[in-house]
Coordinates of C-alpha atoms in Angstrom, one line a residue:
Chain A
M1 CA 27.1 45.8 11.3
E2 CA 24.7 43.8 13.3
N3 CA 21.9 44.6 10.8
Y4 CA 23.6 42.4 8.2
L5 CA 22.3 38.9 7.9
V6 CA 25.0 36.3 7.1
S7 CA 23.8 33.2 5.3
S8 CA 25.0 30.8 2.7
S9 CA 23.7 30.8 -0.9
P10 CA 21.2 30.7 -2.5
H11 CA 20.2 34.2 -1.6
I12 CA 17.4 34.6 -4.1
T13 CA 14.6 32.1 -3.7
S14 CA 11.4 31.7 -5.6
P15 CA 8.2 32.1 -3.6
R16 CA 6.7 29.2 -5.6
T17 CA 6.5 25.9 -3.8
T18 CA 5.4 22.5 -5.1
R19 CA 2.1 22.9 -3.3
N20 CA 1.6 26.3 -4.9
I21 CA 2.2 25.0 -8.4
M22 CA 0.0 21.9 -7.8
L23 CA -2.8 24.2 -6.6
D24 CA -2.6 26.2 -9.8
V25 CA -2.8 22.9 -11.8
I26 CA -5.9 21.9 -9.8
I27 CA -7.5 25.3 -10.5
A28 CA -6.7 24.8 -14.2
L29 CA -8.4 21.4 -14.1
V30 CA -11.6 22.7 -12.7
P31 CA -13.1 23.8 -16.1
C32 CA -12.5 20.3 -17.4
V33 CA -14.2 18.8 -14.4
I34 CA -17.2 21.2 -14.8
A35 CA -17.3 20.4 -18.5
S36 CA -17.4 16.6 -17.8
V37 CA -20.3 17.1 -15.4
L38 CA -22.2 19.2 -17.9
I39 CA -21.5 16.6 -20.7
Y40 CA -21.9 13.3 -18.9
G41 CA -23.7 14.0 -15.7
L42 CA -22.5 13.4 -12.1
Y43 CA -20.8 10.0 -12.8
P44 CA -17.4 11.4 -13.9
L45 CA -17.4 13.5 -10.8
V46 CA -17.8 10.4 -8.7
S47 CA -15.0 8.6 -10.5
I48 CA -12.7 11.7 -10.2
L49 CA -13.4 11.9 -6.5
L50 CA -12.7 8.2 -6.1
C51 CA -9.4 8.6 -8.0
V52 CA -8.3 11.6 -5.9
G53 CA -9.2 9.8 -2.7
S54 CA -7.5 6.6 -3.7
A55 CA -4.4 8.4 -4.9
V56 CA -4.0 10.5 -1.7
F57 CA -4.7 7.4 0.5
A58 CA -2.2 5.3 -1.5
E59 CA 0.5 7.9 -1.0
W60 CA -0.3 8.3 2.7
L61 CA -0.3 4.6 3.2
F62 CA 3.0 4.1 1.3
N63 CA 4.7 6.7 3.4
L64 CA 3.3 5.2 6.5
I65 CA 4.5 1.7 5.8
R66 CA 7.9 2.8 4.5
K67 CA 8.2 5.2 7.6
K68 CA 8.9 8.1 5.3
P69 CA 7.9 11.8 6.0
Q70 CA 4.4 12.4 4.7
T71 CA 4.3 14.0 1.3
V72 CA 0.6 14.1 0.8
G73 CA 0.6 17.8 1.6
D74 CA 2.3 18.8 -1.7
L75 CA -1.0 18.0 -3.5
S76 CA 0.7 16.2 -6.3
A77 CA -1.3 13.1 -5.6
V78 CA -4.5 15.1 -5.9
V79 CA -3.4 16.4 -9.3
T80 CA -2.5 12.8 -10.4
G81 CA -5.9 11.7 -9.2
V82 CA -7.9 14.4 -11.0
I83 CA -5.9 13.9 -14.3
L84 CA -6.4 10.1 -14.1
G85 CA -10.1 10.6 -13.4
L86 CA -10.4 12.9 -16.4
N87 CA -8.6 10.3 -18.5
L88 CA -11.0 7.5 -17.9
P89 CA -14.1 7.0 -19.9
A90 CA -17.1 8.9 -18.4
V91 CA -18.7 5.7 -17.1
V92 CA -16.4 3.0 -15.7
P93 CA -17.0 0.4 -13.0
L94 CA -16.0 1.9 -9.7
F95 CA -13.1 -0.4 -9.0
V96 CA -11.3 0.8 -12.1
P97 CA -10.5 4.3 -10.8
V98 CA -9.4 2.9 -7.4
I99 CA -7.0 0.3 -8.9
G100 CA -5.7 2.9 -11.5
A101 CA -5.0 5.4 -8.8
F102 CA -3.2 2.9 -6.6
F103 CA -1.1 1.8 -9.6
A104 CA -0.3 5.4 -10.5
I105 CA 0.8 6.4 -7.1
I106 CA 2.5 3.3 -5.7
I107 CA 4.0 1.6 -8.7
V108 CA 4.8 4.5 -11.0
K109 CA 5.5 7.2 -8.5
M110 CA 6.4 6.0 -5.0
L111 CA 8.4 2.9 -5.8
F112 CA 10.7 5.1 -7.9
G113 CA 11.2 7.6 -5.0
G114 CA 8.2 9.8 -5.0
I115 CA 7.5 13.2 -6.5
G116 CA 10.2 14.4 -9.0
K117 CA 11.8 11.0 -9.3
N118 CA 9.3 9.1 -11.3
F119 CA 10.5 8.5 -14.9
A120 CA 6.9 8.3 -16.4
N121 CA 3.8 10.4 -15.8
P122 CA 1.8 8.4 -13.2
A123 CA -1.6 9.3 -14.7
I124 CA -0.7 8.3 -18.2
T125 CA 1.0 5.1 -17.2
A126 CA -2.0 4.2 -15.0
R127 CA -4.3 4.9 -18.0
I128 CA -2.3 2.7 -20.2
F129 CA -2.2 0.0 -17.6
L130 CA -6.0 0.1 -17.3
V131 CA -6.4 0.1 -21.1
L132 CA -4.3 -3.0 -21.4
A133 CA -5.9 -4.6 -18.4
W134 CA -9.6 -4.0 -19.2
G135 CA -9.7 -3.1 -22.8
G136 CA -13.4 -3.5 -23.1
V137 CA -14.3 -1.3 -20.2
M138 CA -11.7 1.4 -21.1
T139 CA -12.9 1.7 -24.7
S140 CA -16.7 1.9 -24.2
Y141 CA -17.8 5.5 -24.1
V142 CA -21.3 6.7 -23.2
L143 CA -23.3 9.2 -25.1
P144 CA -23.4 12.8 -23.8
I145 CA -26.5 13.6 -21.8
N146 CA -29.0 16.2 -22.9
L147 CA -29.5 18.8 -20.1
A148 CA -32.5 20.2 -22.0
N149 CA -34.5 17.1 -20.7
G150 CA -34.2 18.3 -17.1
A151 CA -31.8 17.8 -14.2
G152 CA -32.7 14.1 -14.0
E153 CA -30.2 13.6 -16.8
L154 CA -27.4 14.4 -14.4
V155 CA -27.9 11.1 -12.5
K156 CA -28.7 9.1 -15.6
Y157 CA -25.6 6.9 -15.6
L158 CA -25.2 6.4 -11.8
S159 CA -27.0 3.1 -12.1
E160 CA -24.2 1.6 -14.2
A161 CA -21.7 1.8 -11.2
F162 CA -20.6 -1.9 -11.4
N163 CA -21.7 -2.8 -14.9
I164 CA -18.8 -4.2 -16.9
N165 CA -20.6 -4.4 -20.2
L166 CA -22.4 -1.2 -20.8
P167 CA -25.7 -1.6 -22.8
A168 CA -25.1 -0.7 -26.5
A169 CA -28.0 1.8 -26.3
I170 CA -26.0 4.3 -24.3
T171 CA -22.5 3.8 -25.8
S172 CA -21.2 5.9 -28.6
A173 CA -18.2 5.7 -30.9
T174 CA -15.5 8.4 -30.4
P175 CA -14.7 10.7 -33.3
L176 CA -11.3 9.1 -33.6
A177 CA -12.9 5.6 -34.0
S178 CA -14.9 6.8 -36.9
V179 CA -11.8 8.5 -38.3
K180 CA -10.0 5.2 -38.0
A181 CA -12.8 3.5 -39.9
A182 CA -12.4 6.2 -42.6
I183 CA -8.7 5.5 -42.9
E184 CA -9.5 1.9 -43.8
S185 CA -12.4 2.6 -46.1
G186 CA -11.0 5.8 -47.7
A187 CA -14.1 7.8 -47.0
N188 CA -14.3 11.4 -45.8
P189 CA -13.2 11.2 -42.1
A190 CA -15.3 14.2 -41.2
N191 CA -18.6 12.5 -42.2
G192 CA -21.1 12.9 -39.4
L193 CA -18.8 14.9 -37.2
S194 CA -19.4 18.5 -36.2
A195 CA -16.4 20.7 -35.4
L196 CA -18.5 22.8 -32.9
N197 CA -19.7 19.7 -31.0
M198 CA -16.1 18.4 -30.9
F199 CA -14.8 21.8 -29.7
L200 CA -17.4 22.0 -26.9
G201 CA -17.2 18.3 -26.1
K202 CA -20.6 16.9 -27.0
I203 CA -19.1 13.6 -28.2
G204 CA -18.1 10.3 -26.8
G205 CA -14.7 10.1 -25.2
S206 CA -12.8 10.2 -21.9
A207 CA -14.5 12.4 -19.3
G208 CA -12.1 15.3 -19.3
E209 CA -10.5 15.4 -22.7
V210 CA -13.6 15.8 -24.9
S211 CA -14.1 19.5 -24.3
T212 CA -11.3 21.3 -26.0
L213 CA -12.8 24.6 -24.9
A214 CA -12.5 23.7 -21.2
V215 CA -8.9 22.3 -21.7
L216 CA -7.9 25.6 -23.4
I217 CA -9.3 27.7 -20.6
G218 CA -7.2 25.7 -18.1
G219 CA -4.2 25.9 -20.4
V220 CA -4.4 29.6 -20.7
Y221 CA -4.6 29.9 -16.9
L222 CA -1.5 27.8 -16.5
A223 CA 0.4 29.7 -19.2
V224 CA -0.5 33.1 -17.6
R225 CA 0.6 31.8 -14.2
K226 CA 3.8 30.5 -15.9
V227 CA 3.2 27.1 -14.5
I228 CA 3.7 25.3 -17.8
D229 CA 6.1 26.0 -20.6
V230 CA 3.7 27.0 -23.5
K231 CA 6.3 25.7 -26.0
I232 CA 5.5 22.1 -25.3
P233 CA 1.7 22.1 -26.0
I234 CA 2.0 24.5 -28.9
I235 CA 4.8 22.5 -30.6
Y236 CA 3.1 19.2 -29.8
I237 CA -0.2 20.2 -31.3
G238 CA 1.6 22.0 -34.2
T239 CA 3.7 18.9 -35.1
T240 CA 0.7 16.7 -34.9
A241 CA -1.0 18.9 -37.4
I242 CA 2.0 19.0 -39.7
F243 CA 2.6 15.2 -39.5
T244 CA -1.1 14.5 -40.1
A245 CA -0.9 16.7 -43.2
I246 CA 2.2 14.8 -44.3
F247 CA 1.0 11.3 -43.6
F248 CA -2.5 11.9 -45.2
A249 CA -1.1 14.1 -48.1
N250 CA -2.5 11.8 -50.8
S251 CA -5.7 10.8 -49.0
G252 CA -7.7 13.6 -50.6
Y253 CA -9.0 14.9 -47.2
V254 CA -6.0 16.5 -45.7
G255 CA -7.9 19.4 -44.0
E256 CA -10.6 17.0 -42.6
Y257 CA -7.9 14.7 -41.1
V258 CA -6.1 17.6 -39.5
W259 CA -9.1 19.1 -37.7
T260 CA -10.6 15.8 -36.6
Y261 CA -7.2 14.8 -35.2
M262 CA -6.8 18.1 -33.4
L263 CA -10.3 18.1 -31.8
G264 CA -11.1 14.5 -31.4
G265 CA -9.5 12.5 -28.6
G266 CA -7.1 13.6 -26.0
L267 CA -4.5 15.6 -28.0
V268 CA -5.1 19.0 -26.4
F269 CA -5.6 17.6 -22.9
G270 CA -2.5 15.5 -23.2
A271 CA -0.5 18.4 -24.6
V272 CA -1.5 20.9 -21.9
F273 CA -1.7 18.7 -18.8
M274 CA 0.4 15.6 -19.3
A275 CA 3.2 16.5 -21.7
T276 CA 4.1 19.4 -19.5
D277 CA 4.8 17.4 -16.3
Y278 CA 8.0 18.7 -14.8
A279 CA 9.5 15.5 -13.6
T280 CA 9.1 13.5 -16.8
T281 CA 10.0 16.1 -19.5
P282 CA 13.4 17.5 -20.4
N283 CA 14.6 20.6 -18.7
T284 CA 16.5 22.2 -21.6
N285 CA 14.8 24.3 -24.2
L286 CA 16.1 22.3 -27.1
G287 CA 15.1 19.1 -25.2
R288 CA 11.6 20.3 -24.8
I289 CA 11.3 21.1 -28.5
I290 CA 12.5 17.7 -29.4
F291 CA 10.2 16.1 -26.8
A292 CA 7.2 17.9 -28.1
C293 CA 8.0 17.1 -31.8
G294 CA 8.5 13.4 -30.9
C295 CA 5.2 13.3 -29.1
G296 CA 3.4 14.8 -32.2
F297 CA 5.2 12.4 -34.5
L298 CA 4.4 9.3 -32.5
T299 CA 0.8 10.3 -31.9
V300 CA 0.2 10.5 -35.7
I301 CA 2.1 7.3 -36.3
I302 CA 0.1 5.4 -33.7
R303 CA -3.3 6.9 -34.8
K304 CA -2.7 6.1 -38.4
F305 CA -0.8 2.8 -38.4
S306 CA -1.7 0.9 -35.2
T307 CA -4.9 -0.9 -34.4
M308 CA -5.8 1.7 -31.7
P309 CA -7.7 4.9 -32.7
E310 CA -5.9 7.0 -30.0
G311 CA -2.2 7.3 -29.4
V312 CA -1.6 10.4 -27.2
S313 CA -1.0 8.5 -24.0
F314 CA 1.4 6.0 -25.6
A315 CA 3.3 8.8 -27.4
I316 CA 3.8 10.8 -24.2
L317 CA 4.8 7.7 -22.3
L318 CA 7.4 6.7 -24.9
M319 CA 8.8 10.2 -25.0
N320 CA 8.8 10.3 -21.1
I321 CA 11.1 7.2 -21.3
V322 CA 13.6 8.8 -23.7
S323 CA 13.5 12.2 -21.9
P324 CA 16.8 11.5 -19.9
L325 CA 18.5 10.8 -23.2
I326 CA 17.1 13.9 -24.9
E327 CA 18.3 16.0 -21.9
K328 CA 21.9 15.0 -22.8
I329 CA 21.6 17.0 -26.0
I330 CA 23.0 20.3 -24.8
P331 CA 23.6 23.1 -27.3
K332 CA 27.1 24.6 -27.4
P333 CA 27.4 27.6 -25.3
Y334 CA 27.5 31.0 -27.0
G335 CA 31.0 31.8 -28.1
H336 CA 32.1 28.2 -28.2
P337 CA 34.6 27.9 -31.1
K338 CA 33.3 25.9 -34.1
R339 CA 35.4 22.9 -35.0
S340 CA 35.3 20.8 -38.1
M341 CA 35.8 17.0 -38.0
M342 CA 39.3 17.4 -39.5
D343 CA 40.3 19.7 -36.7
Y344 CA 39.0 17.2 -34.2
F345 CA 41.0 14.4 -35.6
A346 CA 44.1 16.6 -35.9
E347 CA 43.8 17.5 -32.3
K348 CA 43.4 13.9 -31.2
K349 CA 46.5 13.0 -33.1
A350 CA 48.5 15.8 -31.6
Q351 CA 47.4 14.6 -28.1
K352 CA 48.4 11.1 -28.9
V353 CA 51.8 12.2 -30.1
A354 CA 52.3 14.4 -27.1
K355 CA 51.5 11.5 -24.8
G356 CA 54.3 9.5 -26.5
G357 CA 51.9 6.9 -28.0
S358 CA 52.7 5.1 -31.2
N359 CA 52.1 7.2 -34.3
V360 CA 49.6 5.3 -36.4
Chain B
M1 CA 40.5 -35.3 3.6
K2 CA 37.4 -37.4 3.9
R3 CA 34.3 -35.8 5.2
S4 CA 32.0 -37.4 7.7
F5 CA 28.5 -38.5 6.8
K6 CA 27.0 -35.6 8.7
Q7 CA 29.3 -33.1 7.1
N8 CA 28.3 -34.5 3.7
M9 CA 24.6 -34.1 4.5
I10 CA 25.1 -30.5 5.6
K11 CA 27.1 -29.7 2.5
S12 CA 24.6 -31.4 0.2
G13 CA 21.7 -29.5 1.8
A14 CA 23.6 -26.3 1.4
I15 CA 24.2 -26.9 -2.3
V16 CA 20.5 -27.7 -2.9
S17 CA 19.2 -24.7 -0.9
N18 CA 21.7 -22.5 -2.5
G19 CA 19.9 -23.0 -5.8
I20 CA 16.4 -22.7 -4.4
I21 CA 16.8 -19.7 -2.2
T22 CA 20.1 -18.0 -1.7
N23 CA 21.1 -18.0 -5.4
N24 CA 17.7 -18.5 -7.0
P25 CA 18.5 -18.4 -10.7
V26 CA 15.6 -16.3 -11.6
F27 CA 15.3 -13.8 -8.8
R28 CA 18.9 -13.6 -7.5
L29 CA 21.1 -14.4 -10.5
V30 CA 18.6 -13.1 -13.1
L31 CA 19.4 -15.8 -15.6
G32 CA 17.2 -17.2 -18.3
T33 CA 14.7 -14.4 -18.2
C34 CA 13.5 -15.0 -21.7
P35 CA 11.6 -18.3 -21.0
V36 CA 10.6 -16.8 -17.6
L37 CA 8.7 -14.0 -19.2
A38 CA 7.5 -15.9 -22.2
V39 CA 6.0 -19.1 -20.8
T40 CA 4.6 -18.0 -17.5
T41 CA 1.2 -17.0 -18.8
S42 CA -0.1 -20.0 -16.8
A43 CA 1.2 -21.9 -13.8
V44 CA 1.0 -25.2 -15.6
N45 CA 3.2 -24.0 -18.4
G46 CA 5.7 -22.7 -15.9
L47 CA 5.7 -26.0 -14.1
G48 CA 6.2 -27.9 -17.3
M49 CA 9.0 -25.6 -18.5
G50 CA 10.6 -25.8 -15.1
L51 CA 10.6 -29.5 -14.9
A52 CA 12.0 -29.9 -18.5
A53 CA 14.8 -27.4 -17.6
T54 CA 15.5 -29.2 -14.4
F55 CA 15.8 -32.6 -16.1
V56 CA 18.2 -31.1 -18.7
L57 CA 20.2 -29.2 -16.0
L58 CA 20.5 -32.3 -13.8
C59 CA 21.7 -34.6 -16.7
S60 CA 24.0 -32.0 -18.3
N61 CA 25.6 -31.0 -15.0
M62 CA 26.3 -34.7 -14.2
L63 CA 27.8 -35.4 -17.7
V64 CA 29.8 -32.2 -17.8
S65 CA 31.1 -32.9 -14.3
A66 CA 32.0 -36.5 -15.3
L67 CA 33.8 -35.4 -18.4
R68 CA 35.4 -32.3 -16.8
R69 CA 39.0 -33.8 -17.0
V70 CA 38.5 -34.9 -20.6
I71 CA 37.1 -31.8 -22.2
P72 CA 39.8 -29.5 -23.5
D73 CA 39.6 -26.0 -22.0
K74 CA 39.5 -24.3 -25.4
V75 CA 36.5 -26.1 -26.8
R76 CA 34.6 -26.4 -23.5
I77 CA 31.6 -24.2 -24.5
P78 CA 30.9 -26.1 -27.8
A79 CA 31.2 -29.3 -25.8
Y80 CA 28.7 -28.1 -23.2
V81 CA 26.3 -27.0 -25.8
L82 CA 26.6 -30.4 -27.5
I83 CA 25.9 -32.2 -24.2
I84 CA 22.9 -29.9 -23.3
A85 CA 21.5 -30.2 -26.8
T86 CA 21.5 -34.0 -26.5
F87 CA 19.3 -33.9 -23.4
V88 CA 17.1 -31.1 -24.8
T89 CA 16.4 -33.3 -27.8
V90 CA 15.5 -36.2 -25.5
V91 CA 13.1 -34.0 -23.5
Q92 CA 11.6 -32.6 -26.7
M93 CA 10.9 -36.0 -28.1
V94 CA 9.4 -37.3 -24.9
L95 CA 7.1 -34.3 -24.5
R96 CA 6.0 -34.5 -28.1
K97 CA 5.1 -38.1 -27.7
F98 CA 3.5 -38.1 -24.2
I99 CA 2.4 -34.5 -23.4
P100 CA 1.7 -32.9 -26.8
S101 CA -0.4 -30.1 -25.3
L102 CA 2.5 -28.9 -23.2
Y103 CA 4.8 -29.4 -26.2
D104 CA 2.6 -27.0 -28.2
S105 CA 2.2 -24.4 -25.5
L106 CA 5.9 -24.2 -24.8
G107 CA 6.6 -23.8 -28.5
I108 CA 10.0 -22.4 -29.4
Y109 CA 11.1 -22.0 -25.8
L110 CA 11.6 -25.8 -25.4
P111 CA 14.4 -26.1 -28.0
L112 CA 15.8 -22.8 -26.7
I113 CA 16.6 -24.6 -23.4
V114 CA 19.9 -25.4 -25.2
V115 CA 21.0 -21.9 -24.9
N116 CA 19.4 -21.2 -21.5
C117 CA 21.8 -19.2 -19.5
I118 CA 21.1 -21.1 -16.3
I119 CA 22.2 -24.4 -17.7
L120 CA 25.3 -23.0 -19.4
A121 CA 26.2 -21.0 -16.4
R122 CA 26.0 -23.9 -14.0
A123 CA 28.0 -26.1 -16.4
E124 CA 30.7 -23.4 -16.5
A125 CA 30.6 -22.2 -12.9
F126 CA 29.9 -25.3 -11.0
A127 CA 29.9 -28.6 -12.8
S128 CA 33.2 -28.1 -14.6
T129 CA 35.1 -27.8 -11.2
N130 CA 33.0 -30.1 -8.9
P131 CA 32.5 -33.8 -8.5
V132 CA 29.6 -35.6 -10.1
L133 CA 27.4 -36.0 -7.0
D134 CA 27.7 -32.3 -6.0
S135 CA 27.0 -31.2 -9.5
A136 CA 23.9 -33.4 -9.6
L137 CA 22.7 -31.8 -6.3
D138 CA 23.5 -28.3 -7.7
G139 CA 21.4 -29.2 -10.8
I140 CA 18.5 -30.3 -8.7
G141 CA 18.7 -27.2 -6.5
M142 CA 19.0 -24.8 -9.4
G143 CA 16.3 -26.6 -11.4
L144 CA 13.9 -26.6 -8.5
G145 CA 14.6 -22.9 -7.8
F146 CA 13.9 -22.2 -11.5
T147 CA 10.7 -24.2 -11.4
A148 CA 9.5 -22.6 -8.2
A149 CA 10.1 -19.1 -9.6
L150 CA 8.3 -19.9 -12.9
M151 CA 5.4 -21.4 -11.0
L152 CA 5.2 -18.4 -8.7
I153 CA 5.1 -15.9 -11.6
G154 CA 2.8 -18.2 -13.5
I155 CA 0.3 -18.5 -10.6
I156 CA 0.1 -14.7 -10.1
R157 CA -0.2 -13.9 -13.9
E158 CA -2.7 -16.7 -14.4
F159 CA -4.9 -15.6 -11.4
F160 CA -5.0 -12.0 -12.4
G161 CA -4.9 -12.5 -16.1
S162 CA -7.4 -15.3 -16.7
G163 CA -9.1 -15.7 -13.3
S164 CA -8.0 -19.3 -12.7
F165 CA -5.6 -21.1 -10.4
F166 CA -3.3 -23.8 -11.7
F167 CA -5.8 -24.5 -14.4
G168 CA -4.9 -27.0 -17.1
E169 CA -3.8 -30.4 -17.9
L170 CA -0.4 -31.9 -17.4
A171 CA 0.4 -35.5 -18.5
G172 CA -3.3 -36.4 -18.6
I173 CA -4.1 -35.1 -15.1
K174 CA -6.7 -32.4 -15.0
M175 CA -6.0 -29.9 -12.3
G176 CA -6.7 -26.4 -11.0
W177 CA -9.8 -24.3 -10.8
Q178 CA -11.4 -21.8 -13.1
F179 CA -13.3 -19.1 -11.2
S180 CA -16.1 -18.0 -13.4
A181 CA -17.0 -15.1 -11.1
L182 CA -13.5 -13.6 -11.7
S183 CA -13.4 -14.0 -15.5
D184 CA -15.2 -10.7 -16.0
F185 CA -12.7 -8.9 -13.9
S186 CA -9.6 -10.6 -15.3
M187 CA -6.9 -8.1 -16.3
S188 CA -5.5 -9.1 -19.7
I189 CA -2.4 -7.1 -19.1
F190 CA -1.1 -9.9 -16.9
I191 CA -1.2 -12.3 -19.8
L192 CA 0.6 -9.8 -22.0
P193 CA 4.4 -9.4 -21.9
A194 CA 4.1 -6.1 -20.1
G195 CA 2.4 -7.9 -17.2
G196 CA 5.2 -10.5 -17.2
F197 CA 7.8 -7.8 -16.7
L198 CA 5.6 -6.1 -14.0
V199 CA 5.1 -9.3 -12.0
F200 CA 8.8 -10.3 -12.5
G201 CA 10.0 -6.9 -11.3
L202 CA 7.7 -6.8 -8.2
L203 CA 8.6 -10.3 -7.2
M204 CA 12.3 -9.6 -7.6
A205 CA 11.9 -6.5 -5.4
A206 CA 10.0 -8.6 -2.8
V207 CA 12.6 -11.4 -2.8
N208 CA 15.4 -8.8 -2.5
A209 CA 13.6 -7.1 0.4
L210 CA 13.1 -10.5 2.2
T211 CA 16.8 -11.5 1.7
D212 CA 17.9 -8.1 2.9
Y213 CA 15.7 -8.4 6.0
A214 CA 17.0 -11.9 6.7
Q215 CA 20.6 -10.8 6.2
K216 CA 20.1 -7.8 8.6
K217 CA 18.7 -10.1 11.2
K218 CA 21.6 -12.4 10.8
D219 CA 24.1 -9.6 11.0
K220 CA 22.4 -8.3 14.1
A221 CA 22.8 -11.7 15.7
T222 CA 26.5 -12.0 14.9
Q223 CA 27.1 -8.4 16.0
M224 CA 25.5 -9.2 19.4
R225 CA 28.0 -12.0 19.9
K226 CA 31.0 -9.8 18.9
S227 CA 32.4 -7.2 21.2
E228 CA 31.1 -3.7 21.4
I229 CA 34.2 -2.1 19.6
K230 CA 34.2 -4.6 16.8
A231 CA 30.5 -4.0 16.2
K232 CA 31.2 -0.3 15.9
N233 CA 34.0 -0.9 13.4
E234 CA 31.7 -3.0 11.3
I235 CA 29.0 -0.4 11.1
K236 CA 31.6 2.2 10.1
S237 CA 33.0 -0.1 7.3
E238 CA 29.5 -0.7 6.2
E239 CA 28.8 3.0 6.0
V240 CA 31.9 3.5 3.9
A241 CA 30.9 0.6 1.6
L242 CA 27.5 2.2 1.1

């Protein structure tokens, strides 16, 4: 008998830890980081490292001041930092990543109780904060570099480290900005855009989200390792396509709008890395489907009707906020008897009579 | 029972400081948040709004208190609103004549002082049951507390949002500084409503933390004086309450 181990439940535990999962996410983000270096040079790497450093330092400092156990080791601050860095335009003044990372960690995450207790995705909220704070800086995107001109191109943008107004010669419009202009003029949105360049990422945009290929590599890795629920990205991207087709049905360029909306901007990056955050998305299957559909719907609404060309971050933030409400929609368990409204009222009435209340 | 002069002074001080610190209408009672968030894009606007509300609060508190035995209970709210509206109209006319720039920048929020929760709440909670002098002091305290809160939020939002400190013109006096070096770095979110909520929330958290800290210190001091057993009981009851 002495060989039996007596312990209280749970008896079956998962070998996966937070640190473990976060490490997988970091590995999945590596293709995006490499792609951003290949597309924009070393500058995005600097701002990503700055984001990670500031995020980790902010969490360490917060725990130190609040006299809480250190939680830096779970690597979630690193993930937030990398995602935020990839969300910023390729060339931003260097104080932007630092302030963004501090905002993400301290205000969005730690003030609400740390990992798992934040109601909104820290990286997205910080990005939105930065967009609202420095609209000019956060919407000026540089042209991709041309590596065929030699390795010197890699350091091309490093001289812009503190420049608030980037010279017009090196900035480029994002595909979504030209699509936005096409909505107003009624022209073909795909004019001057190449699907291959957009898939590979040779366009203007945020450092990490331009290369759909790199994002998909990371997404497949996460799906294989079962870190993310593939339902969310697939349904999110799918509903975006469907609603784009619906909203632009009479524009004459349905197909063009659908593929430019899929490949331009941060849709795929947002769907894979930000809409799948555990803490800020519903836990139920039905809830996740509703969450992803809502994200897709809001993305198209914002892209088409608002003044902003891009709406992924706002859509995900809005759905993050309603997640607790979505989670309350729980499907009836299997075998639960079906009841009509009439039965329900009859039952209520019977209860009332049984209680001895006045019969209305 | 007649109070001595000294007692009177202590009580008056307590009434005033109650409004400014202990029961600050913005940070502790969370009243009148609509003008707080809307007009605090600059410190000067906050100061103007605060002073206008203080004037209305002082006058309406005094009048409500003076008429407290005359106003029938059932129609007291309409009566309060009528009294407050009178003074708001006066403020509105005076501002329009003498400080038109402030009148313009406060916009709709100036006539809305009529339904400002702070003024109605103090009429209902304090002035309707207290003598005229105490009500006047309460009006001053609450009004100054409101003004201070508006100014604090305004200073922070203005500094980060437009890179200036108390910049503007009030009643013909130019004041404040505009830092041209900061204007490139100013974060427009602080001028937007989102920044208003952000600053409001953070300041409220800070004020709560400070009051908690002060309360804890006070509790510790009283506990030291009490006997060991009694102190133990207190901790236990606190734990239960938590």
